[in-house]
Every structure is written in C-alpha cells, then in structure tokens.
PDB file of C-alpha atoms in Angstrom:
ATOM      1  CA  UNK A1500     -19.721  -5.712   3.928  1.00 62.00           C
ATOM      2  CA  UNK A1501     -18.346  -5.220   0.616  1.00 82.00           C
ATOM      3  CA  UNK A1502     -15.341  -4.346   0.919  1.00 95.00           C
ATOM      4  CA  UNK A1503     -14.023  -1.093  -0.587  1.00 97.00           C
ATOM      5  CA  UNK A1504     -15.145   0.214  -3.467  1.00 98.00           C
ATOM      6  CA  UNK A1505     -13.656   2.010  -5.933  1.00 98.00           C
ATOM      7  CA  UNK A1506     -14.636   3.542  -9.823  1.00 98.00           C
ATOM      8  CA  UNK A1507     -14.239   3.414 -12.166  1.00 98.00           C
ATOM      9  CA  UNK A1508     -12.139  -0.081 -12.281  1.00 97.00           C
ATOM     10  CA  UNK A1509     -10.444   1.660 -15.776  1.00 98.00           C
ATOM     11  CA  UNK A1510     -10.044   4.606 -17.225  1.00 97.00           C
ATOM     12  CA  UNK A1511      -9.010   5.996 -20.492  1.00 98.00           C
ATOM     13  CA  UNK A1512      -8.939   9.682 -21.051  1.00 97.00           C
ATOM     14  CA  UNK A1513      -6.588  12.193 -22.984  1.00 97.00           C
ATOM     15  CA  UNK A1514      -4.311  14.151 -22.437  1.00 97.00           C
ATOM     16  CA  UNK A1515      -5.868  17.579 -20.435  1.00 97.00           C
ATOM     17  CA  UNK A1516      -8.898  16.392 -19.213  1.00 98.00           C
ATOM     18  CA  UNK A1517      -9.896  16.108 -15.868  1.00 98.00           C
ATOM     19  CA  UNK A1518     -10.247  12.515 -14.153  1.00 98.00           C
ATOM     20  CA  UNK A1519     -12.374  12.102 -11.174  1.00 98.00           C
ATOM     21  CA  UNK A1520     -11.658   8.791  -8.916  1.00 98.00           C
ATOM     22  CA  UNK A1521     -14.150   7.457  -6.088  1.00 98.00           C
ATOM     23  CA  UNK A1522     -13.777   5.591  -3.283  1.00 98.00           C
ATOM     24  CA  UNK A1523     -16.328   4.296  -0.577  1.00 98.00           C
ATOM     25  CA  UNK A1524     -14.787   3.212   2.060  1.00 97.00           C
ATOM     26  CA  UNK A1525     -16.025   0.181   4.472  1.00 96.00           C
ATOM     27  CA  UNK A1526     -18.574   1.559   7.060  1.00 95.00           C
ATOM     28  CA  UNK A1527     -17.123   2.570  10.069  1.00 93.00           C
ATOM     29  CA  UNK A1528     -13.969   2.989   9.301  1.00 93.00           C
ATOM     30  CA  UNK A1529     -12.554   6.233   9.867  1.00 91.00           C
ATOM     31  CA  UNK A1530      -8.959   6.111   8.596  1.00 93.00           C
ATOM     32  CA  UNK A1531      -8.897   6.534   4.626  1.00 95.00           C
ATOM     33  CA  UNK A1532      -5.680   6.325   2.606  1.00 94.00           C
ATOM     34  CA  UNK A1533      -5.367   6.959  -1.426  1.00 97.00           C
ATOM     35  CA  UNK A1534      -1.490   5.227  -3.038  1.00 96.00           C
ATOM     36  CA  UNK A1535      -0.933   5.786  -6.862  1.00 97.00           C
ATOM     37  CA  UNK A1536       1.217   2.713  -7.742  1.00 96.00           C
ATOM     38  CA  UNK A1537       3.486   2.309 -10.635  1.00 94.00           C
ATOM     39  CA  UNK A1538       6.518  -0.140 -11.484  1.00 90.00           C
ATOM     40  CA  UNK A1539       9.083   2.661 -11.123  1.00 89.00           C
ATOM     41  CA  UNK A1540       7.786   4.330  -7.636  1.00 89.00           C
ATOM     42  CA  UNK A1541       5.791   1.487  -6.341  1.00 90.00           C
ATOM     43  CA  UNK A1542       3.235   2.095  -4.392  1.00 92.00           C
ATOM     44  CA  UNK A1543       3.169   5.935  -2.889  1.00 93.00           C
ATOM     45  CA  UNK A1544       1.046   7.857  -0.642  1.00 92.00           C
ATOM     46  CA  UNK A1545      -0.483  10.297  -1.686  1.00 95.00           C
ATOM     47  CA  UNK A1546      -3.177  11.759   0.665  1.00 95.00           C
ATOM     48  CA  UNK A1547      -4.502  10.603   4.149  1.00 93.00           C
ATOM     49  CA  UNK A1548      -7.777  11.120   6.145  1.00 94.00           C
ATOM     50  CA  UNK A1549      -8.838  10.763   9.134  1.00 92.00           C
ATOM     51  CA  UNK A1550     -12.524  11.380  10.481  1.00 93.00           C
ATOM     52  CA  UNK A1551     -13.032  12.778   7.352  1.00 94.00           C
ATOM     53  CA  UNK A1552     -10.147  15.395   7.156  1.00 94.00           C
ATOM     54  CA  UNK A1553      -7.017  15.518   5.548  1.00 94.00           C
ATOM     55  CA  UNK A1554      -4.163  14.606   7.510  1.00 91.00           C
ATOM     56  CA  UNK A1555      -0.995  14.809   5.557  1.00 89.00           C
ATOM     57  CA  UNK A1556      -1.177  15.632   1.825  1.00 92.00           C
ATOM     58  CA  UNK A1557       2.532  15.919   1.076  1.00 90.00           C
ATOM     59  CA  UNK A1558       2.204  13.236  -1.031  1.00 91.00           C
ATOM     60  CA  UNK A1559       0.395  14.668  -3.448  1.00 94.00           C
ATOM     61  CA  UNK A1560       2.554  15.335  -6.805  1.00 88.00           C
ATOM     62  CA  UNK A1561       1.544  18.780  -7.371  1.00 86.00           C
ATOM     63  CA  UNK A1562      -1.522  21.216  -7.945  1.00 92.00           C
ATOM     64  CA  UNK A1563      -2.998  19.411 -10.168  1.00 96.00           C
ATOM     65  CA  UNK A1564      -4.035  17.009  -7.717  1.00 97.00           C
ATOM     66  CA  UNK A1565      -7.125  17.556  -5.509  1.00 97.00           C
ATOM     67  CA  UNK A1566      -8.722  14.786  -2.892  1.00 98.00           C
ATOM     68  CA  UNK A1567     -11.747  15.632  -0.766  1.00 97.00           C
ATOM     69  CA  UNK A1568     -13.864  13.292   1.574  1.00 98.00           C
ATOM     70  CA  UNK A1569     -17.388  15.358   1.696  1.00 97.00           C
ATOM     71  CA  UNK A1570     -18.947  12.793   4.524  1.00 96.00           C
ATOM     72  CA  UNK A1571     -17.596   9.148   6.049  1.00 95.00           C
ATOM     73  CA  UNK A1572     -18.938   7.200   2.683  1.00 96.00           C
ATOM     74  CA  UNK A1573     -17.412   9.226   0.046  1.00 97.00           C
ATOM     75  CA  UNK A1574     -13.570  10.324  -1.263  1.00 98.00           C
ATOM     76  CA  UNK A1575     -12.851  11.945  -4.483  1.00 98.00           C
ATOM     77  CA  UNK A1576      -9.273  12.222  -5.866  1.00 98.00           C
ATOM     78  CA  UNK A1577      -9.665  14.012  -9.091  1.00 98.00           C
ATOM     79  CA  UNK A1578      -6.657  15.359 -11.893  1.00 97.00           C
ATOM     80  CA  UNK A1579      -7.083  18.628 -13.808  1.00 97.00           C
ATOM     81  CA  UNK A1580      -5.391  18.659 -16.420  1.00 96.00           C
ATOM     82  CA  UNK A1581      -4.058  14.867 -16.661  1.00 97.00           C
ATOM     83  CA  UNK A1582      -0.882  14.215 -18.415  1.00 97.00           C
ATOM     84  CA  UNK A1583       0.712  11.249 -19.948  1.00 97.00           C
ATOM     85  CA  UNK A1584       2.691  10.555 -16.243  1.00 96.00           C
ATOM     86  CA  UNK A1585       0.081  10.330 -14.110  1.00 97.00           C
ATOM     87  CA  UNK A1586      -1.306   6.601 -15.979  1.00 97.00           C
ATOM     88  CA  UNK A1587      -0.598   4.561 -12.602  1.00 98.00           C
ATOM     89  CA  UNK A1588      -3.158   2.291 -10.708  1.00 98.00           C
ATOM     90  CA  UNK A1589      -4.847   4.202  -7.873  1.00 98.00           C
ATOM     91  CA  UNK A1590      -6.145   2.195  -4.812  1.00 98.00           C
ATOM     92  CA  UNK A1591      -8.066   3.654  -1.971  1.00 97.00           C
ATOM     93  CA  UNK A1592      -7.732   2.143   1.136  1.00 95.00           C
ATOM     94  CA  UNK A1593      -9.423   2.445   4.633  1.00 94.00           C
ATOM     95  CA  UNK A1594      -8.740   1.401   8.510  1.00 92.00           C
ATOM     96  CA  UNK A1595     -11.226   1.090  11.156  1.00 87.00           C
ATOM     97  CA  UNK A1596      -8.842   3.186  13.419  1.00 78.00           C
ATOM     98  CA  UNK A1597      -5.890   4.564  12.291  1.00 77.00           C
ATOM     99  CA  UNK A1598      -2.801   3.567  10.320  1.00 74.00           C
ATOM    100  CA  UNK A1599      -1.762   0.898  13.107  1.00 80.00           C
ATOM    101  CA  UNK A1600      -4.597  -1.401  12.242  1.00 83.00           C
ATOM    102  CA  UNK A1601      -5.097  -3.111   8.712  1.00 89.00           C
ATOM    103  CA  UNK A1602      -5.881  -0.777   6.007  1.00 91.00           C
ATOM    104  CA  UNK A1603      -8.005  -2.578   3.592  1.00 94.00           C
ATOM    105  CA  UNK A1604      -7.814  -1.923   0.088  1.00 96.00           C
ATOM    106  CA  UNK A1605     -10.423  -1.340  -2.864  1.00 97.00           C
ATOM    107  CA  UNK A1606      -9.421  -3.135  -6.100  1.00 97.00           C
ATOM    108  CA  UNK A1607      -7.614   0.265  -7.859  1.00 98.00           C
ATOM    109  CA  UNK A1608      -8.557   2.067 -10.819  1.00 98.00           C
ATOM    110  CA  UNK A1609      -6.141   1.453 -14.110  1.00 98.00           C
ATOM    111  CA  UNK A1610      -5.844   5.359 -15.248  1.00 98.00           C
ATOM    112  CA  UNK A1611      -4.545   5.634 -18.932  1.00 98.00           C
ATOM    113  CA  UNK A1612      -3.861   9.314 -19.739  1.00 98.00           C
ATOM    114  CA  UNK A1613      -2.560   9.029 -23.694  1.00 97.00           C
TER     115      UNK A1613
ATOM    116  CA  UNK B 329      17.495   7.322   1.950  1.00 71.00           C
ATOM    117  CA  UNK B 330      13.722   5.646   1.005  1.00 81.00           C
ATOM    118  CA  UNK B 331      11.604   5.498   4.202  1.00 88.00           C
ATOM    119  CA  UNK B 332      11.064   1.778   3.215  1.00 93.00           C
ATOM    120  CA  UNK B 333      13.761  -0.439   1.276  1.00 95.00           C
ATOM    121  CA  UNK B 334      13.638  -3.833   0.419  1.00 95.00           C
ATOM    122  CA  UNK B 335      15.886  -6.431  -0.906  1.00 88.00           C
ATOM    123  CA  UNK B 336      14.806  -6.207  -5.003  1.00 78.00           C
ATOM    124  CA  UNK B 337      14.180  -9.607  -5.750  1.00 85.00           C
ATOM    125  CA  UNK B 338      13.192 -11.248  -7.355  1.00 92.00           C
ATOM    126  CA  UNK B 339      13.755 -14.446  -5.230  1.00 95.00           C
ATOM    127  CA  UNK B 340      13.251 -17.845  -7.518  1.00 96.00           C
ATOM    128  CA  UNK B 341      12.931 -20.767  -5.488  1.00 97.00           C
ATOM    129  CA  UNK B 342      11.803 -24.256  -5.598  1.00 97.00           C
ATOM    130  CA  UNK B 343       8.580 -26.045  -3.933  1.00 98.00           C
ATOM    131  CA  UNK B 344       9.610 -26.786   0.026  1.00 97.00           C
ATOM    132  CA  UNK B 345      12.181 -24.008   0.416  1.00 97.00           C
ATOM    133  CA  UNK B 346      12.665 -21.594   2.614  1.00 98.00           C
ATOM    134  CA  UNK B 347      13.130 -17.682   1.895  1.00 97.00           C
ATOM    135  CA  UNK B 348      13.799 -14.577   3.959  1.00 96.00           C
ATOM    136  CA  UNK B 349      12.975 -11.109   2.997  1.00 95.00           C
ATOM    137  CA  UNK B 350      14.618  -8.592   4.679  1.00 95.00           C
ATOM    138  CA  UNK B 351      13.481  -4.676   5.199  1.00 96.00           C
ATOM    139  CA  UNK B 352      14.823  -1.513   6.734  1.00 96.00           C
ATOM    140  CA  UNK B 353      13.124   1.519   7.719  1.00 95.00           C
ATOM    141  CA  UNK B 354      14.443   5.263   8.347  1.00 93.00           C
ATOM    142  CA  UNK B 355      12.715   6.587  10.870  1.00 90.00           C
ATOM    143  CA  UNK B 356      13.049   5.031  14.591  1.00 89.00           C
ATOM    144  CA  UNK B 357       9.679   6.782  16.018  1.00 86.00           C
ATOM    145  CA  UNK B 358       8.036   4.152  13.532  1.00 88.00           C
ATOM    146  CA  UNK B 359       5.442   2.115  15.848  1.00 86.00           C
ATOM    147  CA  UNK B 360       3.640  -0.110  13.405  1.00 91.00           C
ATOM    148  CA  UNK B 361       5.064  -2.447  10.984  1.00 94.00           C
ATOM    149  CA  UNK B 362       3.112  -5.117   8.822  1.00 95.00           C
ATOM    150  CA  UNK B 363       4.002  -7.265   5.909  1.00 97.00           C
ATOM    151  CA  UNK B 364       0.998  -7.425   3.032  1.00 97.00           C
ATOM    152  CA  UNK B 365       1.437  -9.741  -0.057  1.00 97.00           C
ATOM    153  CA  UNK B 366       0.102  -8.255  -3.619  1.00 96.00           C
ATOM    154  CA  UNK B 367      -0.788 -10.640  -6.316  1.00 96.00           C
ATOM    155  CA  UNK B 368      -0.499  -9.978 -10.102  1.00 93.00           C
ATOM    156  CA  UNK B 369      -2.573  -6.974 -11.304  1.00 91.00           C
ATOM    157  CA  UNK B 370      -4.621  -7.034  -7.682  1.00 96.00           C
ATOM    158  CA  UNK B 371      -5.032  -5.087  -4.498  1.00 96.00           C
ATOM    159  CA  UNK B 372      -2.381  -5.684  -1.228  1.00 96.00           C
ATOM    160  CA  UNK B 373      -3.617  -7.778   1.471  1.00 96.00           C
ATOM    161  CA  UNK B 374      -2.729  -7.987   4.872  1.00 95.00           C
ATOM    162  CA  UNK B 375      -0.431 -10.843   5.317  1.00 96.00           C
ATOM    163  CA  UNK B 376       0.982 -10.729   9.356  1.00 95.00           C
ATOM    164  CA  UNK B 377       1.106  -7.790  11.681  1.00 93.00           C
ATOM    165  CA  UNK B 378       4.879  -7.906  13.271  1.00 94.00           C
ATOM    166  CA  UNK B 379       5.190  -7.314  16.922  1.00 89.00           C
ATOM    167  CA  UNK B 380       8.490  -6.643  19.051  1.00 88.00           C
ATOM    168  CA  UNK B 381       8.754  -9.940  20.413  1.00 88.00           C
ATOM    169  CA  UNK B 382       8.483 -11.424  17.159  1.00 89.00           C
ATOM    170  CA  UNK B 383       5.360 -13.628  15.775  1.00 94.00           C
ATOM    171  CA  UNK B 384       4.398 -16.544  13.490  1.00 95.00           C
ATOM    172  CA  UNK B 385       1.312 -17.605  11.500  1.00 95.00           C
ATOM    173  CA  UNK B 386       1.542 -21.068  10.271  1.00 96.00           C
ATOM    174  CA  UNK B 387       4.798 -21.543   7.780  1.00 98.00           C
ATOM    175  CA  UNK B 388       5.355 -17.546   7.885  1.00 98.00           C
ATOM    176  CA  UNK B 389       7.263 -16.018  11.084  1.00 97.00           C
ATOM    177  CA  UNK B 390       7.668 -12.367  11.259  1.00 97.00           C
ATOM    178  CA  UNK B 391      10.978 -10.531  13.490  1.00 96.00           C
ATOM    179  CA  UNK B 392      11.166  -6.624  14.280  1.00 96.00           C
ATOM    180  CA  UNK B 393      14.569  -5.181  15.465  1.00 94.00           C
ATOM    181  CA  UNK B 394      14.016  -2.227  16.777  1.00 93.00           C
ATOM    182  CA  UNK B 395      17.893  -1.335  17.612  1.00 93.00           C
ATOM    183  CA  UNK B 396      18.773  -2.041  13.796  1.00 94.00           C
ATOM    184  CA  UNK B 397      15.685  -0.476  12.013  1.00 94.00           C
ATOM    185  CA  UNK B 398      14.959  -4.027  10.824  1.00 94.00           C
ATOM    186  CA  UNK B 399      12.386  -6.670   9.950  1.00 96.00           C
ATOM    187  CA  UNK B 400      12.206  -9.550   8.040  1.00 97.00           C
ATOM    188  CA  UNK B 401      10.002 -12.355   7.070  1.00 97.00           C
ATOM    189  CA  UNK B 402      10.464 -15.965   6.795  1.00 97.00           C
ATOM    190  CA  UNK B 403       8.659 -18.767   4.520  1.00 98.00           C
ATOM    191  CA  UNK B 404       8.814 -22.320   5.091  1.00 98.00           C
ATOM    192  CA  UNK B 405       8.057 -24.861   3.089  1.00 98.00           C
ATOM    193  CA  UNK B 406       7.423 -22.599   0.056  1.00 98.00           C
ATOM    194  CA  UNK B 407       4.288 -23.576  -2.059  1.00 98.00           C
ATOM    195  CA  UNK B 408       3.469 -22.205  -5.407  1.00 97.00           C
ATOM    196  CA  UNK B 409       0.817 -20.174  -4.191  1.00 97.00           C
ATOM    197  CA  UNK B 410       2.976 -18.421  -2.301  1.00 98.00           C
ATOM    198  CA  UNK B 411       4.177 -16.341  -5.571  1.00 97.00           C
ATOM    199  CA  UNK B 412       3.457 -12.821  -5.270  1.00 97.00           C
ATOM    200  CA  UNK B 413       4.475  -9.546  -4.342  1.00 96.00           C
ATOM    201  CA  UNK B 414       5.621  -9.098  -0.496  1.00 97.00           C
ATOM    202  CA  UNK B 415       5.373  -5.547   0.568  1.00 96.00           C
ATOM    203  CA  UNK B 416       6.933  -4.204   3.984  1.00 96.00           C
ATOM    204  CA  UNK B 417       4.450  -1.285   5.339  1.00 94.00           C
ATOM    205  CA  UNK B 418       5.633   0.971   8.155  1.00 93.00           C
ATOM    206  CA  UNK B 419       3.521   3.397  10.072  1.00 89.00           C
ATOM    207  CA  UNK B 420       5.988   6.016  10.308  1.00 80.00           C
ATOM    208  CA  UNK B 421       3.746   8.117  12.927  1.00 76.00           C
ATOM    209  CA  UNK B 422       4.998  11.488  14.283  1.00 72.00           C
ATOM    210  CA  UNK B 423       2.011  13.651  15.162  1.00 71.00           C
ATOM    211  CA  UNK B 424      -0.097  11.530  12.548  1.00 75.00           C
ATOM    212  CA  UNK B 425      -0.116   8.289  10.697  1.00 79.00           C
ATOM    213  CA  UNK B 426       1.981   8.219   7.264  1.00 82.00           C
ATOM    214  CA  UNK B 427       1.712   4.456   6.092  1.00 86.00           C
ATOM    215  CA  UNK B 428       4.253   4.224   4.005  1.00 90.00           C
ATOM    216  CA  UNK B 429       5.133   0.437   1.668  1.00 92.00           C
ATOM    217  CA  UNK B 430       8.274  -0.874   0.360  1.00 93.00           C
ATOM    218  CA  UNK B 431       8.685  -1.171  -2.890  1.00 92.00           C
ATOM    219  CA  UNK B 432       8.286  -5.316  -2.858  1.00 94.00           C
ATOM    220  CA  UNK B 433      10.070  -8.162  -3.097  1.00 95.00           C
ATOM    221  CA  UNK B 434       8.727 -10.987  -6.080  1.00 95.00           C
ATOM    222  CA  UNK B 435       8.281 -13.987  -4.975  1.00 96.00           C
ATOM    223  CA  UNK B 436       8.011 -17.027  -8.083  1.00 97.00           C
ATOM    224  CA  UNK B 437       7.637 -20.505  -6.506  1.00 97.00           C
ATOM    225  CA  UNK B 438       9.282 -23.128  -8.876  1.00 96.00           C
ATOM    226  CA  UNK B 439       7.748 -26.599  -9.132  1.00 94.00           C
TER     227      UNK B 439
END
C-alpha cells in the first residue's frame, strides 16, 4: 500500500481564494483524521471521520472551513476565502479502526496564503 | 489547561545519555495514549503504544500513571538519530475518539 496520500504537497495561493486539500486514505481504514500544524499551536485537530462521517468538527477554526469524505477513498478539506493565518502544514491521517490504533499520516500539504 | 502538555524542550544531550520526557493529560476518561516522533519538515510516526503496566521497545521504555494523569518516556543510550520531535498523543474518547498531540518536545543528540 502506499501509504496516505495527500495534494497537493505545496501550495501557494492569495489572499481570498479558495484552497481545496485531498487526502486518500489507506484502504480499509475507516478512521480519518485532518491536524493543521503550525509552530505556535502545534499540531491541532481539526475534523474527524469515521465510516465516512464526521464525528467531531469542533476543531474546525470557523466557517470558512469545510471537510467532506464523499466515499472511503476520498476527503476534501477546502478554505473559502483563505487568509494570511491559515499558511500551516495540513496532514491527513487515517486508522484502520478508530483513534486507539495507529493513525498513519500522509506527508502534509505546505499552504502559503500571502 | 491544554488537553496535552509537555515539558518544552528542547533537551540537548550528548551520544550515550539518557533522557526522560514527561507529559500530562486533562481528562481522566482518556483510554489511549501513544508517543509518535516527528522529524524535521516530515509527517509523525508512531513511535510506542503505552499500556498501564508500562512497556519497552529496545532502548525506549514507555510508563502511564493513571492516578496522576501522567506518562513519560525514557531513552537510553541516546544516538544521533534519535533527534527529532517527540509528540505525546492521547485519545481523549467520551462518546467518540478526539486524538489529540502535545505540542513536542525537541530532541538534538550531541556527538
């Protein structure tokens, strides 16, 4: 298996746009985390799924945030409008069962929002 | 009070030592607790899952106290590939998992 797999690996967008983030989780699993990490607030939760629906959210900052997971393969986490503040690295991670069992994680996306 | 807390680091010590990180968590109902290490500018890995009676894994030995909110890993015989990023993850369950990290503790390995 590959692993997780997340894209882009970078991006650079301005100010206002939207920014849509993917993840593919490893096959099987069912558990499916996203973390925004930064050097201030480490790394923090922001959304959790499990069998494809969303568990807890109250990680999310704020409206601006959305996350879906359409099927078992696929998550989106997606920013409209992106500020400056939200330039963090954002990792997807999954679990075969649930959060009690290792969560592996995809190698992030570097978000720059000048 | 963080769910997670950490001592901040960053530890400096030289080849062969031993270090001890410490970590407390807030919430008692917590069932899970791991330790993952994060090198430089890549994703966390799963390091040791701690259990209640305690558990090693070569130089690395991981303790859980329950009754104090506590756990802690030790590293023997440091090497300098054991510089990183040691996170402290907590499966603060209620009614559903919340996986929640530490902020880290650095790690540099002196030769």
């Amino acid at each position: 298996d590959a692993g997780v797999i997340q894209s882009p690996r970078h991006e650079v967008t301005e100010m206002g746009q939207e920014v849509t983030l993917r993840c593919k989780p490893i096959s099987g699993h069912n558990s499916l985390f996203w973390y925004r990490q930064t050097m201030m607030r480490g790394l923090e939760l922001l959304i959790y799924f499990n069998n494809n629906v969303p568990i807890d959210d109250s990680g999310m900052p704020e409206d601006r945030f959305s996350a879906k997971m359409p099927n078992a393969s696929f998550s989106t986490l997606k920013i409209q409008p992106s500020e400056p503040r939200d330039s963090a690295v954002y990792f997807c991670a999954s679990s075969l069962l649930s959060g009690d069992t290792e969560a592996f994680f995809g190698q992030g996306t570097r978000l720059t929002v000048v | 009070r963080k769910e997670v807390e950490q001592d901040p680091g960053p530890f400096n010590v030289p080849e062969g030592a031993t270090v001890a990180f410490n970590c407390t968590y807030s919430n008692s109902a917590s069932q899970s607790f791991f330790w993952y290490r994060q090198d430089c500018r890549k994703e966390p890995k799963l390091l040791m899952s701690v259990y209640s009676s305690g558990n090693e894994d070569g130089r690395f030995t991981a303790q859980l106290n329950r009754a104090s909110q506590y756990i802690s890993l030790l590293i023997r015989d440091s090497k300098l590939s054991d510089s990183a990023t040691y996170l402290c993850v907590v499966n603060s369950k209620t009614s559903y998992d919340k996986v929640i990290f530490g902020p880290g503790t650095s790690l540099s390995v002196i030769p």
